[in-house]
PDB file of C-alpha atoms in Angstrom:
ATOM      1  CA  MET A   5      29.056  12.129  31.715  1.00  0.00           C
ATOM      2  CA  LEU A   6      31.411   9.246  31.375  1.00  0.00           C
ATOM      3  CA  GLY A   7      32.918   8.629  28.309  1.00  0.00           C
ATOM      4  CA  CYS A   8      33.076   5.056  26.199  1.00  0.00           C
ATOM      5  CA  PRO A   9      36.500   3.420  26.310  1.00  0.00           C
ATOM      6  CA  TYR A  10      35.474   1.506  23.255  1.00  0.00           C
ATOM      7  CA  SER A  11      35.502   2.540  19.447  1.00  0.00           C
ATOM      8  CA  GLY A  12      31.858   3.082  17.896  1.00  0.00           C
ATOM      9  CA  CYS A  13      29.951   3.930  21.031  1.00  0.00           C
ATOM     10  CA  GLY A  14      27.863   6.765  19.998  1.00  0.00           C
ATOM     11  CA  MET A  15      25.494   9.058  21.899  1.00  0.00           C
ATOM     12  CA  GLU A  16      22.867   6.762  22.458  1.00  0.00           C
ATOM     13  CA  GLY A  17      25.797   4.343  23.942  1.00  0.00           C
ATOM     14  CA  GLN A  18      26.907   6.886  26.312  1.00  0.00           C
ATOM     15  CA  ARG A  19      23.310   7.536  27.692  1.00  0.00           C
ATOM     16  CA  LEU A  20      22.796   3.792  28.166  1.00  0.00           C
ATOM     17  CA  LEU A  21      26.210   3.505  29.744  1.00  0.00           C
ATOM     18  CA  PHE A  22      25.615   6.150  32.054  1.00  0.00           C
ATOM     19  CA  VAL A  23      22.283   4.928  33.238  1.00  0.00           C
ATOM     20  CA  THR A  24      23.980   1.207  33.423  1.00  0.00           C
ATOM     21  CA  ALA A  25      26.998   2.563  35.341  1.00  0.00           C
ATOM     22  CA  LEU A  26      24.969   4.447  37.865  1.00  0.00           C
ATOM     23  CA  ALA A  27      22.945   1.100  38.566  1.00  0.00           C
ATOM     24  CA  LEU A  28      25.752  -0.699  38.862  1.00  0.00           C
ATOM     25  CA  GLU A  29      27.415   1.910  40.816  1.00  0.00           C
ATOM     26  CA  LEU A  30      24.942   1.691  43.333  1.00  0.00           C
ATOM     27  CA  LEU A  31      24.895  -2.238  43.552  1.00  0.00           C
ATOM     28  CA  GLY A  32      28.700  -2.094  43.663  1.00  0.00           C
ATOM     29  CA  ARG A  33      28.726   0.031  46.930  1.00  0.00           C
ATOM     30  CA  ALA A  34      25.965  -2.194  48.398  1.00  0.00           C
ATOM     31  CA  GLY A  35      28.156  -5.212  47.678  1.00  0.00           C
ATOM     32  CA  GLY A  36      31.547  -3.778  48.209  1.00  0.00           C
ATOM     33  CA  SER A  37      33.093  -3.897  44.662  1.00  0.00           C
ATOM     34  CA  GLN A  38      32.616  -0.574  42.678  1.00  0.00           C
ATOM     35  CA  PRO A  39      35.368  -0.768  39.870  1.00  0.00           C
ATOM     36  CA  ALA A  40      34.427  -4.025  38.211  1.00  0.00           C
ATOM     37  CA  PRO A  41      30.661  -3.301  37.746  1.00  0.00           C
ATOM     38  CA  ARG A  42      31.309   0.074  36.100  1.00  0.00           C
ATOM     39  CA  SER A  43      33.545  -1.648  33.438  1.00  0.00           C
ATOM     40  CA  TRP A  44      31.246  -4.144  32.999  1.00  0.00           C
ATOM     41  CA  GLY A  45      28.472  -1.837  32.238  1.00  0.00           C
ATOM     42  CA  ALA A  46      30.576   0.269  30.033  1.00  0.00           C
ATOM     43  CA  ALA A  47      31.667  -3.198  27.781  1.00  0.00           C
ATOM     44  CA  ALA A  48      27.890  -3.946  27.816  1.00  0.00           C
ATOM     45  CA  ALA A  49      26.820  -0.650  26.716  1.00  0.00           C
ATOM     46  CA  CYS A  50      29.387  -0.753  23.863  1.00  0.00           C
ATOM     47  CA  ARG A  51      28.821  -3.921  22.670  1.00  0.00           C
ATOM     48  CA  LEU A  52      25.011  -2.712  22.088  1.00  0.00           C
ATOM     49  CA  ASP A  53      25.911   0.125  20.158  1.00  0.00           C
ATOM     50  CA  ASN A  54      28.466  -1.864  18.124  1.00  0.00           C
ATOM     51  CA  ASN A  55      25.682  -4.674  17.283  1.00  0.00           C
ATOM     52  CA  GLU A  56      23.491  -1.691  16.278  1.00  0.00           C
ATOM     53  CA  SER A  57      26.750  -0.123  13.904  1.00  0.00           C
ATOM     54  CA  GLU A  58      26.887  -3.920  12.483  1.00  0.00           C
ATOM     55  CA  SER A  59      23.075  -4.349  11.526  1.00  0.00           C
ATOM     56  CA  TRP A  60      23.328  -1.199   9.727  1.00  0.00           C
ATOM     57  CA  GLY A  61      26.404  -1.920   7.860  1.00  0.00           C
ATOM     58  CA  THR A  62      24.791  -5.254   6.467  1.00  0.00           C
ATOM     59  CA  LEU A  63      21.723  -3.393   5.580  1.00  0.00           C
ATOM     60  CA  LEU A  64      24.053  -0.996   3.437  1.00  0.00           C
ATOM     61  CA  SER A  65      26.647  -3.686   2.407  1.00  0.00           C
ATOM     62  CA  THR A  66      27.327  -4.081  -1.183  1.00  0.00           C
ATOM     63  CA  GLU A  67      25.405  -7.628  -1.141  1.00  0.00           C
ATOM     64  CA  ARG A  68      22.295  -5.661  -0.458  1.00  0.00           C
ATOM     65  CA  LEU A  69      23.079  -2.876  -3.330  1.00  0.00           C
ATOM     66  CA  ASP A  70      21.672  -5.184  -6.094  1.00  0.00           C
ATOM     67  CA  THR A  71      18.485  -5.746  -3.680  1.00  0.00           C
ATOM     68  CA  TRP A  72      18.229  -2.006  -3.139  1.00  0.00           C
ATOM     69  CA  ILE A  73      18.345  -1.014  -6.792  1.00  0.00           C
ATOM     70  CA  CYS A  74      16.189  -4.042  -8.431  1.00  0.00           C
ATOM     71  CA  SER A  75      13.468  -3.434  -5.547  1.00  0.00           C
ATOM     72  CA  LEU A  76      12.917   0.439  -6.003  1.00  0.00           C
ATOM     73  CA  LEU A  77      13.397   0.142  -9.997  1.00  0.00           C
ATOM     74  CA  GLY A  78      10.680  -2.495  -9.859  1.00  0.00           C
ATOM     75  CA  SER A  79       8.168  -0.239  -7.364  1.00  0.00           C
ATOM     76  CA  LEU A  80       9.004   2.233  -9.832  1.00  0.00           C
ATOM     77  CA  MET A  81       7.916   0.617 -12.670  1.00  0.00           C
ATOM     78  CA  VAL A  82       4.642  -0.385 -10.970  1.00  0.00           C
ATOM     79  CA  GLY A  83       4.148   3.183  -9.850  1.00  0.00           C
ATOM     80  CA  LEU A  84       4.344   4.486 -13.585  1.00  0.00           C
ATOM     81  CA  SER A  85       1.857   2.194 -14.746  1.00  0.00           C
ATOM     82  CA  GLY A  86      -0.513   5.198 -13.382  1.00  0.00           C
ATOM     83  CA  VAL A  87       0.105   7.312 -16.599  1.00  0.00           C
ATOM     84  CA  PHE A  88      -0.828   4.178 -19.116  1.00  0.00           C
ATOM     85  CA  PRO A  89      -4.373   5.648 -18.712  1.00  0.00           C
ATOM     86  CA  LEU A  90      -3.260   8.642 -20.983  1.00  0.00           C
ATOM     87  CA  LEU A  91      -2.687   6.178 -23.827  1.00  0.00           C
ATOM     88  CA  VAL A  92      -5.922   4.563 -23.747  1.00  0.00           C
ATOM     89  CA  ILE A  93      -8.395   7.678 -22.912  1.00  0.00           C
ATOM     90  CA  PRO A  94      -8.877  10.303 -25.491  1.00  0.00           C
ATOM     91  CA  LEU A  95      -7.295  13.808 -25.500  1.00  0.00           C
ATOM     92  CA  GLU A  96     -10.740  15.376 -25.518  1.00  0.00           C
ATOM     93  CA  MET A  97     -11.958  13.376 -22.522  1.00  0.00           C
ATOM     94  CA  GLY A  98     -11.660  16.036 -19.843  1.00  0.00           C
ATOM     95  CA  THR A  99     -13.265  18.596 -21.898  1.00  0.00           C
ATOM     96  CA  MET A 100     -16.145  16.342 -23.075  1.00  0.00           C
ATOM     97  CA  LEU A 101     -17.199  15.556 -19.489  1.00  0.00           C
ATOM     98  CA  ARG A 102     -19.593  18.843 -19.289  1.00  0.00           C
ATOM     99  CA  SER A 103     -21.663  17.405 -22.372  1.00  0.00           C
ATOM    100  CA  GLU A 104     -24.163  14.838 -22.443  1.00  0.00           C
ATOM    101  CA  ALA A 105     -22.052  12.492 -24.482  1.00  0.00           C
ATOM    102  CA  GLY A 106     -18.917  12.969 -22.365  1.00  0.00           C
ATOM    103  CA  ALA A 107     -20.982  12.246 -19.386  1.00  0.00           C
ATOM    104  CA  ARG A 108     -22.164   8.710 -20.794  1.00  0.00           C
ATOM    105  CA  ARG A 109     -18.793   8.146 -22.070  1.00  0.00           C
ATOM    106  CA  LEU A 110     -17.422   8.459 -18.122  1.00  0.00           C
ATOM    107  CA  LYS A 111     -20.461   6.392 -16.557  1.00  0.00           C
ATOM    108  CA  GLN A 112     -19.006   3.694 -19.206  1.00  0.00           C
ATOM    109  CA  LEU A 113     -15.449   4.295 -17.796  1.00  0.00           C
ATOM    110  CA  LEU A 114     -16.942   4.221 -14.278  1.00  0.00           C
ATOM    111  CA  SER A 115     -18.754   0.834 -14.650  1.00  0.00           C
ATOM    112  CA  PHE A 116     -15.304  -0.629 -15.798  1.00  0.00           C
ATOM    113  CA  ALA A 117     -13.975   1.087 -13.240  1.00  0.00           C
ATOM    114  CA  LEU A 118     -16.330  -0.518 -10.296  1.00  0.00           C
ATOM    115  CA  GLY A 119     -15.762  -4.158 -12.141  1.00  0.00           C
ATOM    116  CA  GLY A 120     -11.898  -3.875 -11.675  1.00  0.00           C
ATOM    117  CA  LEU A 121     -12.598  -2.335  -8.174  1.00  0.00           C
ATOM    118  CA  LEU A 122     -14.768  -5.458  -6.988  1.00  0.00           C
ATOM    119  CA  GLY A 123     -12.529  -8.019  -8.951  1.00  0.00           C
ATOM    120  CA  ASN A 124      -9.216  -6.173  -7.197  1.00  0.00           C
ATOM    121  CA  VAL A 125     -10.509  -6.806  -3.698  1.00  0.00           C
ATOM    122  CA  PHE A 126     -12.342 -10.292  -4.164  1.00  0.00           C
ATOM    123  CA  LEU A 127     -10.028 -11.929  -6.535  1.00  0.00           C
ATOM    124  CA  HIS A 128      -6.787 -10.244  -5.436  1.00  0.00           C
ATOM    125  CA  LEU A 129      -6.344  -8.215  -2.386  1.00  0.00           C
ATOM    126  CA  LEU A 130      -8.459 -10.611  -0.007  1.00  0.00           C
ATOM    127  CA  PRO A 131      -7.291 -14.259  -1.099  1.00  0.00           C
ATOM    128  CA  GLU A 132      -3.577 -13.055  -0.979  1.00  0.00           C
ATOM    129  CA  ALA A 133      -4.358 -11.740   2.769  1.00  0.00           C
ATOM    130  CA  TRP A 134      -5.953 -15.099   3.398  1.00  0.00           C
ATOM    131  CA  ALA A 135      -2.654 -16.846   2.129  1.00  0.00           C
ATOM    132  CA  TYR A 136      -0.387 -14.662   4.069  1.00  0.00           C
ATOM    133  CA  THR A 137      -2.275 -15.367   7.192  1.00  0.00           C
ATOM    134  CA  CYS A 138      -2.573 -19.036   6.573  1.00  0.00           C
ATOM    135  CA  SER A 139       1.308 -19.319   5.691  1.00  0.00           C
ATOM    136  CA  SER A 140       1.903 -17.371   9.161  1.00  0.00           C
ATOM    137  CA  SER A 141       0.068 -20.097  10.872  1.00  0.00           C
ATOM    138  CA  PRO A 142       1.965 -22.325  13.321  1.00  0.00           C
ATOM    139  CA  GLY A 143       2.432 -25.588  11.741  1.00  0.00           C
ATOM    140  CA  GLY A 144       0.858 -24.506   8.345  1.00  0.00           C
ATOM    141  CA  GLU A 145      -2.728 -25.655   9.802  1.00  0.00           C
ATOM    142  CA  GLY A 146      -4.767 -22.892   7.972  1.00  0.00           C
ATOM    143  CA  GLN A 147      -6.356 -20.286   9.753  1.00  0.00           C
ATOM    144  CA  SER A 148      -7.969 -20.289  12.999  1.00  0.00           C
ATOM    145  CA  LEU A 149     -11.469 -18.759  13.729  1.00  0.00           C
ATOM    146  CA  GLN A 150      -9.797 -15.512  15.695  1.00  0.00           C
ATOM    147  CA  GLN A 151      -7.550 -15.129  12.367  1.00  0.00           C
ATOM    148  CA  GLN A 152     -10.362 -15.126   9.990  1.00  0.00           C
ATOM    149  CA  GLN A 153     -12.482 -12.645  12.236  1.00  0.00           C
ATOM    150  CA  GLN A 154      -9.260 -10.234  12.483  1.00  0.00           C
ATOM    151  CA  LEU A 155      -9.099 -10.291   8.802  1.00  0.00           C
ATOM    152  CA  GLY A 156     -12.940  -8.966   8.437  1.00  0.00           C
ATOM    153  CA  LEU A 157     -12.407  -6.569  11.213  1.00  0.00           C
ATOM    154  CA  TRP A 158      -9.736  -5.158   9.093  1.00  0.00           C
ATOM    155  CA  VAL A 159     -11.732  -5.012   6.122  1.00  0.00           C
ATOM    156  CA  ILE A 160     -14.438  -3.259   8.305  1.00  0.00           C
ATOM    157  CA  ALA A 161     -11.783  -0.828   9.690  1.00  0.00           C
ATOM    158  CA  GLY A 162     -10.654   0.324   6.402  1.00  0.00           C
ATOM    159  CA  PHE A 163     -14.118   0.907   5.340  1.00  0.00           C
ATOM    160  CA  LEU A 164     -15.034   2.714   8.213  1.00  0.00           C
ATOM    161  CA  THR A 165     -11.765   4.853   8.189  1.00  0.00           C
ATOM    162  CA  PHE A 166     -12.620   6.040   4.334  1.00  0.00           C
ATOM    163  CA  LEU A 167     -16.309   6.879   5.613  1.00  0.00           C
ATOM    164  CA  ALA A 168     -14.706   9.100   8.662  1.00  0.00           C
ATOM    165  CA  LEU A 169     -12.219  10.737   6.116  1.00  0.00           C
ATOM    166  CA  GLU A 170     -15.188  11.494   3.634  1.00  0.00           C
ATOM    167  CA  LYS A 171     -17.535  13.097   6.334  1.00  0.00           C
ATOM    168  CA  MET A 172     -14.613  14.916   7.915  1.00  0.00           C
ATOM    169  CA  PHE A 173     -14.000  16.702   4.635  1.00  0.00           C
ATOM    170  CA  LEU A 174     -17.321  16.904   3.477  1.00  0.00           C
ATOM    171  CA  ASP A 175     -18.495  18.920   6.653  1.00  0.00           C
ATOM    172  CA  SER A 176     -16.040  21.405   5.862  1.00  0.00           C
ATOM    173  CA  LYS A 177     -16.836  21.663   2.037  1.00  0.00           C
ATOM    174  CA  LYS A 178     -20.097  20.364   1.264  1.00  0.00           C
ATOM    175  CA  GLU A 179     -19.910  21.058  -2.484  1.00  0.00           C
ATOM    176  CA  GLY A 180     -16.494  19.354  -2.884  1.00  0.00           C
ATOM    177  CA  ALA A 181     -18.000  15.794  -2.878  1.00  0.00           C
ATOM    178  CA  ASN A 182     -16.797  14.492  -5.983  1.00  0.00           C
ATOM    179  CA  GLN A 183     -13.469  15.780  -5.236  1.00  0.00           C
ATOM    180  CA  VAL A 184     -12.952  14.473  -2.027  1.00  0.00           C
ATOM    181  CA  SER A 185     -13.853  10.725  -3.425  1.00  0.00           C
ATOM    182  CA  GLY A 186     -10.988  11.409  -5.851  1.00  0.00           C
ATOM    183  CA  TYR A 187      -8.559  12.237  -3.224  1.00  0.00           C
ATOM    184  CA  LEU A 188      -9.833   9.059  -1.416  1.00  0.00           C
ATOM    185  CA  ASN A 189      -9.358   6.931  -4.010  1.00  0.00           C
ATOM    186  CA  LEU A 190      -5.602   8.387  -4.126  1.00  0.00           C
ATOM    187  CA  LEU A 191      -5.016   7.595  -0.682  1.00  0.00           C
ATOM    188  CA  ALA A 192      -6.416   3.926  -1.225  1.00  0.00           C
ATOM    189  CA  ASN A 193      -4.089   3.669  -4.355  1.00  0.00           C
ATOM    190  CA  THR A 194      -1.070   4.688  -2.297  1.00  0.00           C
ATOM    191  CA  ILE A 195      -1.736   2.014   0.505  1.00  0.00           C
ATOM    192  CA  ASP A 196      -2.067  -0.451  -2.665  1.00  0.00           C
ATOM    193  CA  ASN A 197       0.976   0.728  -3.919  1.00  0.00           C
ATOM    194  CA  PHE A 198       2.974   0.358  -0.515  1.00  0.00           C
ATOM    195  CA  THR A 199       1.692  -3.216  -0.472  1.00  0.00           C
ATOM    196  CA  HIS A 200       3.078  -3.781  -4.192  1.00  0.00           C
ATOM    197  CA  GLY A 201       6.286  -2.271  -3.113  1.00  0.00           C
ATOM    198  CA  LEU A 202       6.564  -4.746   0.121  1.00  0.00           C
ATOM    199  CA  ALA A 203       5.833  -7.794  -2.414  1.00  0.00           C
ATOM    200  CA  VAL A 204       8.251  -6.541  -4.753  1.00  0.00           C
ATOM    201  CA  ALA A 205      11.366  -6.164  -2.256  1.00  0.00           C
ATOM    202  CA  ALA A 206      10.154  -9.226  -0.573  1.00  0.00           C
ATOM    203  CA  SER A 207      10.563 -11.362  -3.422  1.00  0.00           C
ATOM    204  CA  PHE A 208      13.872  -9.600  -4.914  1.00  0.00           C
ATOM    205  CA  LEU A 209      15.092 -10.425  -1.057  1.00  0.00           C
ATOM    206  CA  VAL A 210      14.634 -14.015  -2.185  1.00  0.00           C
ATOM    207  CA  SER A 211      16.012 -14.003  -5.707  1.00  0.00           C
ATOM    208  CA  LYS A 212      16.171 -11.942  -8.742  1.00  0.00           C
ATOM    209  CA  LYS A 213      14.279 -14.438 -10.845  1.00  0.00           C
ATOM    210  CA  ILE A 214      11.290 -14.182  -8.580  1.00  0.00           C
ATOM    211  CA  GLY A 215      11.473 -10.581  -7.808  1.00  0.00           C
ATOM    212  CA  LEU A 216      11.172  -9.641 -11.836  1.00  0.00           C
ATOM    213  CA  LEU A 217       8.364 -12.469 -12.165  1.00  0.00           C
ATOM    214  CA  THR A 218       6.450 -10.693  -8.988  1.00  0.00           C
ATOM    215  CA  THR A 219       6.844  -7.308 -10.504  1.00  0.00           C
ATOM    216  CA  MET A 220       5.381  -8.537 -14.144  1.00  0.00           C
ATOM    217  CA  ALA A 221       2.565  -9.965 -12.200  1.00  0.00           C
ATOM    218  CA  ILE A 222       1.767  -6.675 -10.634  1.00  0.00           C
ATOM    219  CA  LEU A 223       2.141  -4.881 -13.605  1.00  0.00           C
ATOM    220  CA  LEU A 224      -0.461  -6.904 -15.382  1.00  0.00           C
ATOM    221  CA  HIS A 225      -3.014  -6.691 -12.737  1.00  0.00           C
ATOM    222  CA  GLU A 226      -2.314  -2.661 -12.411  1.00  0.00           C
ATOM    223  CA  ILE A 227      -2.898  -1.697 -15.648  1.00  0.00           C
ATOM    224  CA  PRO A 228      -6.633  -2.195 -15.953  1.00  0.00           C
ATOM    225  CA  HIS A 229      -6.913  -1.072 -12.334  1.00  0.00           C
ATOM    226  CA  GLU A 230      -4.991   2.238 -13.194  1.00  0.00           C
ATOM    227  CA  VAL A 231      -7.482   2.708 -15.990  1.00  0.00           C
ATOM    228  CA  GLY A 232     -10.323   2.415 -13.647  1.00  0.00           C
ATOM    229  CA  ASP A 233      -8.413   4.931 -11.040  1.00  0.00           C
ATOM    230  CA  PHE A 234      -8.175   7.422 -13.889  1.00  0.00           C
ATOM    231  CA  ALA A 235     -12.017   7.319 -14.568  1.00  0.00           C
ATOM    232  CA  ILE A 236     -12.797   7.928 -10.915  1.00  0.00           C
ATOM    233  CA  LEU A 237     -10.391  11.025 -10.927  1.00  0.00           C
ATOM    234  CA  LEU A 238     -11.958  12.288 -14.000  1.00  0.00           C
ATOM    235  CA  ARG A 239     -15.194  12.115 -12.283  1.00  0.00           C
ATOM    236  CA  ALA A 240     -13.877  14.116  -9.443  1.00  0.00           C
ATOM    237  CA  GLY A 241     -13.261  17.298 -11.748  1.00  0.00           C
ATOM    238  CA  PHE A 242      -9.505  16.450 -12.609  1.00  0.00           C
ATOM    239  CA  ASP A 243      -8.405  17.060 -16.232  1.00  0.00           C
ATOM    240  CA  ARG A 244      -6.253  14.266 -17.746  1.00  0.00           C
ATOM    241  CA  TRP A 245      -2.867  15.835 -17.011  1.00  0.00           C
ATOM    242  CA  SER A 246      -3.775  16.770 -13.273  1.00  0.00           C
ATOM    243  CA  ALA A 247      -5.122  13.099 -13.098  1.00  0.00           C
ATOM    244  CA  ALA A 248      -1.964  11.534 -14.394  1.00  0.00           C
ATOM    245  CA  LYS A 249       0.272  13.569 -12.249  1.00  0.00           C
ATOM    246  CA  LEU A 250      -1.525  12.605  -9.229  1.00  0.00           C
ATOM    247  CA  GLN A 251      -1.538   9.042 -10.259  1.00  0.00           C
ATOM    248  CA  LEU A 252       2.150   9.404 -10.537  1.00  0.00           C
ATOM    249  CA  SER A 253       2.339  10.798  -6.814  1.00  0.00           C
ATOM    250  CA  THR A 254       0.950   7.229  -5.682  1.00  0.00           C
ATOM    251  CA  ALA A 255       4.277   5.754  -6.998  1.00  0.00           C
ATOM    252  CA  LEU A 256       6.033   7.509  -3.496  1.00  0.00           C
ATOM    253  CA  GLY A 257       3.746   4.452  -1.590  1.00  0.00           C
ATOM    254  CA  GLY A 258       5.727   1.804  -3.443  1.00  0.00           C
ATOM    255  CA  LEU A 259       8.968   3.160  -2.976  1.00  0.00           C
ATOM    256  CA  LEU A 260       8.289   3.366   0.789  1.00  0.00           C
ATOM    257  CA  GLY A 261       7.044  -0.078   0.988  1.00  0.00           C
ATOM    258  CA  ALA A 262      10.149  -1.260  -0.997  1.00  0.00           C
ATOM    259  CA  CYS A 263      12.289   0.670   1.424  1.00  0.00           C
ATOM    260  CA  PHE A 264      10.546  -0.704   4.603  1.00  0.00           C
ATOM    261  CA  ALA A 265      10.833  -4.392   3.290  1.00  0.00           C
ATOM    262  CA  ILE A 266      14.345  -4.222   2.397  1.00  0.00           C
ATOM    263  CA  CYS A 267      14.729  -3.032   6.229  1.00  0.00           C
ATOM    264  CA  THR A 268      12.837  -5.508   7.885  1.00  0.00           C
ATOM    265  CA  GLN A 269      15.481  -7.754   6.187  1.00  0.00           C
ATOM    266  CA  SER A 270      12.940 -10.680   6.255  1.00  0.00           C
ATOM    267  CA  PRO A 271       9.944 -11.816   4.009  1.00  0.00           C
ATOM    268  CA  LYS A 272       8.684 -13.149   7.118  1.00  0.00           C
ATOM    269  CA  GLY A 273       8.192  -9.696   8.617  1.00  0.00           C
ATOM    270  CA  VAL A 274       6.666  -8.167   5.537  1.00  0.00           C
ATOM    271  CA  GLU A 275       4.292 -11.061   5.735  1.00  0.00           C
ATOM    272  CA  GLU A 276       2.896  -9.955   8.851  1.00  0.00           C
ATOM    273  CA  THR A 277       2.502  -6.410   7.722  1.00  0.00           C
ATOM    274  CA  VAL A 278       0.766  -7.322   4.454  1.00  0.00           C
ATOM    275  CA  ALA A 279      -1.799  -9.584   6.660  1.00  0.00           C
ATOM    276  CA  TRP A 280      -3.171  -6.428   7.627  1.00  0.00           C
ATOM    277  CA  ILE A 281      -2.544  -3.979   5.126  1.00  0.00           C
ATOM    278  CA  LEU A 282      -4.199  -6.071   2.539  1.00  0.00           C
ATOM    279  CA  PRO A 283      -7.700  -6.215   4.078  1.00  0.00           C
ATOM    280  CA  PHE A 284      -7.693  -2.506   5.389  1.00  0.00           C
ATOM    281  CA  THR A 285      -7.111  -1.684   1.815  1.00  0.00           C
ATOM    282  CA  SER A 286      -9.737  -3.929   0.705  1.00  0.00           C
ATOM    283  CA  GLY A 287     -12.269  -2.011   3.114  1.00  0.00           C
ATOM    284  CA  GLY A 288     -11.086   1.282   1.385  1.00  0.00           C
ATOM    285  CA  PHE A 289     -11.672  -0.011  -2.241  1.00  0.00           C
ATOM    286  CA  LEU A 290     -15.005  -1.134  -1.301  1.00  0.00           C
ATOM    287  CA  TYR A 291     -15.805   2.111   0.168  1.00  0.00           C
ATOM    288  CA  ILE A 292     -15.144   3.837  -2.783  1.00  0.00           C
ATOM    289  CA  ALA A 293     -16.951   1.229  -5.315  1.00  0.00           C
ATOM    290  CA  LEU A 294     -19.979   1.381  -3.351  1.00  0.00           C
ATOM    291  CA  VAL A 295     -20.259   4.779  -1.791  1.00  0.00           C
ATOM    292  CA  ASN A 296     -18.950   6.721  -4.645  1.00  0.00           C
ATOM    293  CA  VAL A 297     -19.146   5.054  -7.999  1.00  0.00           C
ATOM    294  CA  LEU A 298     -22.245   2.636  -7.794  1.00  0.00           C
ATOM    295  CA  PRO A 299     -24.745   5.551  -6.857  1.00  0.00           C
ATOM    296  CA  ASP A 300     -23.752   7.418 -10.175  1.00  0.00           C
ATOM    297  CA  LEU A 301     -24.688   4.288 -12.249  1.00  0.00           C
ATOM    298  CA  LEU A 302     -27.811   3.674 -10.193  1.00  0.00           C
ATOM    299  CA  GLU A 303     -29.078   7.069 -11.616  1.00  0.00           C
ATOM    300  CA  GLU A 304     -29.422   5.616 -15.170  1.00  0.00           C
ATOM    301  CA  ASP A 305     -32.710   5.282 -16.045  1.00  0.00           C
ATOM    302  CA  ASP A 306     -32.379   3.971 -19.612  1.00  0.00           C
ATOM    303  CA  PRO A 307     -32.419   0.012 -19.850  1.00  0.00           C
ATOM    304  CA  TRP A 308     -29.964  -0.358 -22.505  1.00  0.00           C
ATOM    305  CA  ARG A 309     -27.557   1.972 -21.223  1.00  0.00           C
ATOM    306  CA  SER A 310     -28.113   0.232 -17.768  1.00  0.00           C
ATOM    307  CA  LEU A 311     -27.433  -3.364 -19.689  1.00  0.00           C
ATOM    308  CA  GLN A 312     -24.144  -1.546 -21.116  1.00  0.00           C
ATOM    309  CA  GLN A 313     -22.986  -0.500 -17.474  1.00  0.00           C
ATOM    310  CA  VAL A 314     -23.860  -4.041 -16.095  1.00  0.00           C
ATOM    311  CA  LEU A 315     -21.947  -5.896 -18.994  1.00  0.00           C
ATOM    312  CA  LEU A 316     -18.619  -3.178 -18.698  1.00  0.00           C
ATOM    313  CA  LEU A 317     -18.724  -4.168 -15.024  1.00  0.00           C
ATOM    314  CA  CYS A 318     -18.789  -7.702 -15.706  1.00  0.00           C
ATOM    315  CA  SER A 319     -15.966  -7.213 -18.006  1.00  0.00           C
ATOM    316  CA  GLY A 320     -13.922  -5.349 -15.277  1.00  0.00           C
ATOM    317  CA  ILE A 321     -14.543  -7.924 -13.028  1.00  0.00           C
ATOM    318  CA  THR A 322     -13.732 -10.864 -15.633  1.00  0.00           C
ATOM    319  CA  VAL A 323     -10.101  -8.970 -16.668  1.00  0.00           C
ATOM    320  CA  MET A 324      -9.115  -9.042 -13.091  1.00  0.00           C
ATOM    321  CA  ALA A 325     -10.198 -12.829 -12.728  1.00  0.00           C
ATOM    322  CA  LEU A 326      -8.371 -13.688 -15.782  1.00  0.00           C
ATOM    323  CA  LEU A 327      -5.278 -11.613 -14.689  1.00  0.00           C
ATOM    324  CA  SER A 328      -5.549 -13.503 -11.396  1.00  0.00           C
ATOM    325  CA  LEU A 329      -5.466 -16.924 -13.051  1.00  0.00           C
ATOM    326  CA  CYS A 330      -2.593 -15.821 -15.328  1.00  0.00           C
ATOM    327  CA  VAL A 331      -0.093 -14.277 -12.430  1.00  0.00           C
ATOM    328  CA  GLU A 332      -1.093 -17.635 -10.436  1.00  0.00           C
TER     329      GLU A 332
END
């Protein structure tokens, strides 16, 4: 293989050089000038490799070090909010679930979780996805009909994806229906944290002030959401500590989202990614809320307890609405 006479030319540059030089050599023979095209091909291949090295050098430069540290710490703080329910839910809650009183308490938590999920979808995720697609429209003229339809299709895609996943696992293990719903909620939460990591890192790319404000806004929104997720994991059969550890594992999604945002090096690229991830995640949360949580609440036949569940559902929606207004 031909060597590269320029510094910084790696294995990929040598491969590209070989193909380019071979093609130009054939053209040179046909045109009667062989040596010059070979040197031009070598220079072009090495320039491409040097540009790639410069790009990685910029990404890992000392100027970006602050952005990396702040973005990863902010995403980690959002992920650590998953342990907050340990401070709210009683220690004996896991063992109480087998009793009648524990089952009623869990249904109350699930009612709040259902309201939180619906509020999260309709008051946070979908409006944010709508705003991202509007900002990416040429000339800022708002969404076209095609963009609106794409938004809806991504919601349906998320709903059907979670339906297919649950069908797949339930076919192999019928008795594990509740546990499968818990893992599906963890999957949706991981994707949600990925979008949070994108938002945090994209904000720190603009400025530290905007990054800190975005991190605090996401934390305020996540705390009631994490309580609802914790209740869904308890319903799936996990004890408090197992649920907390699983909640913490979803923080990895936020770290990956932050790394992705910084590697794109542009808030614009983040917006294009978030524009489809948000509605897809909304579809997943809608599936969990309407298919896995709501049927348990519909089994209640006592009018007073049913009224309590409706009030708790409305309180979950109200909390998410108030937080959405506050972070605006």
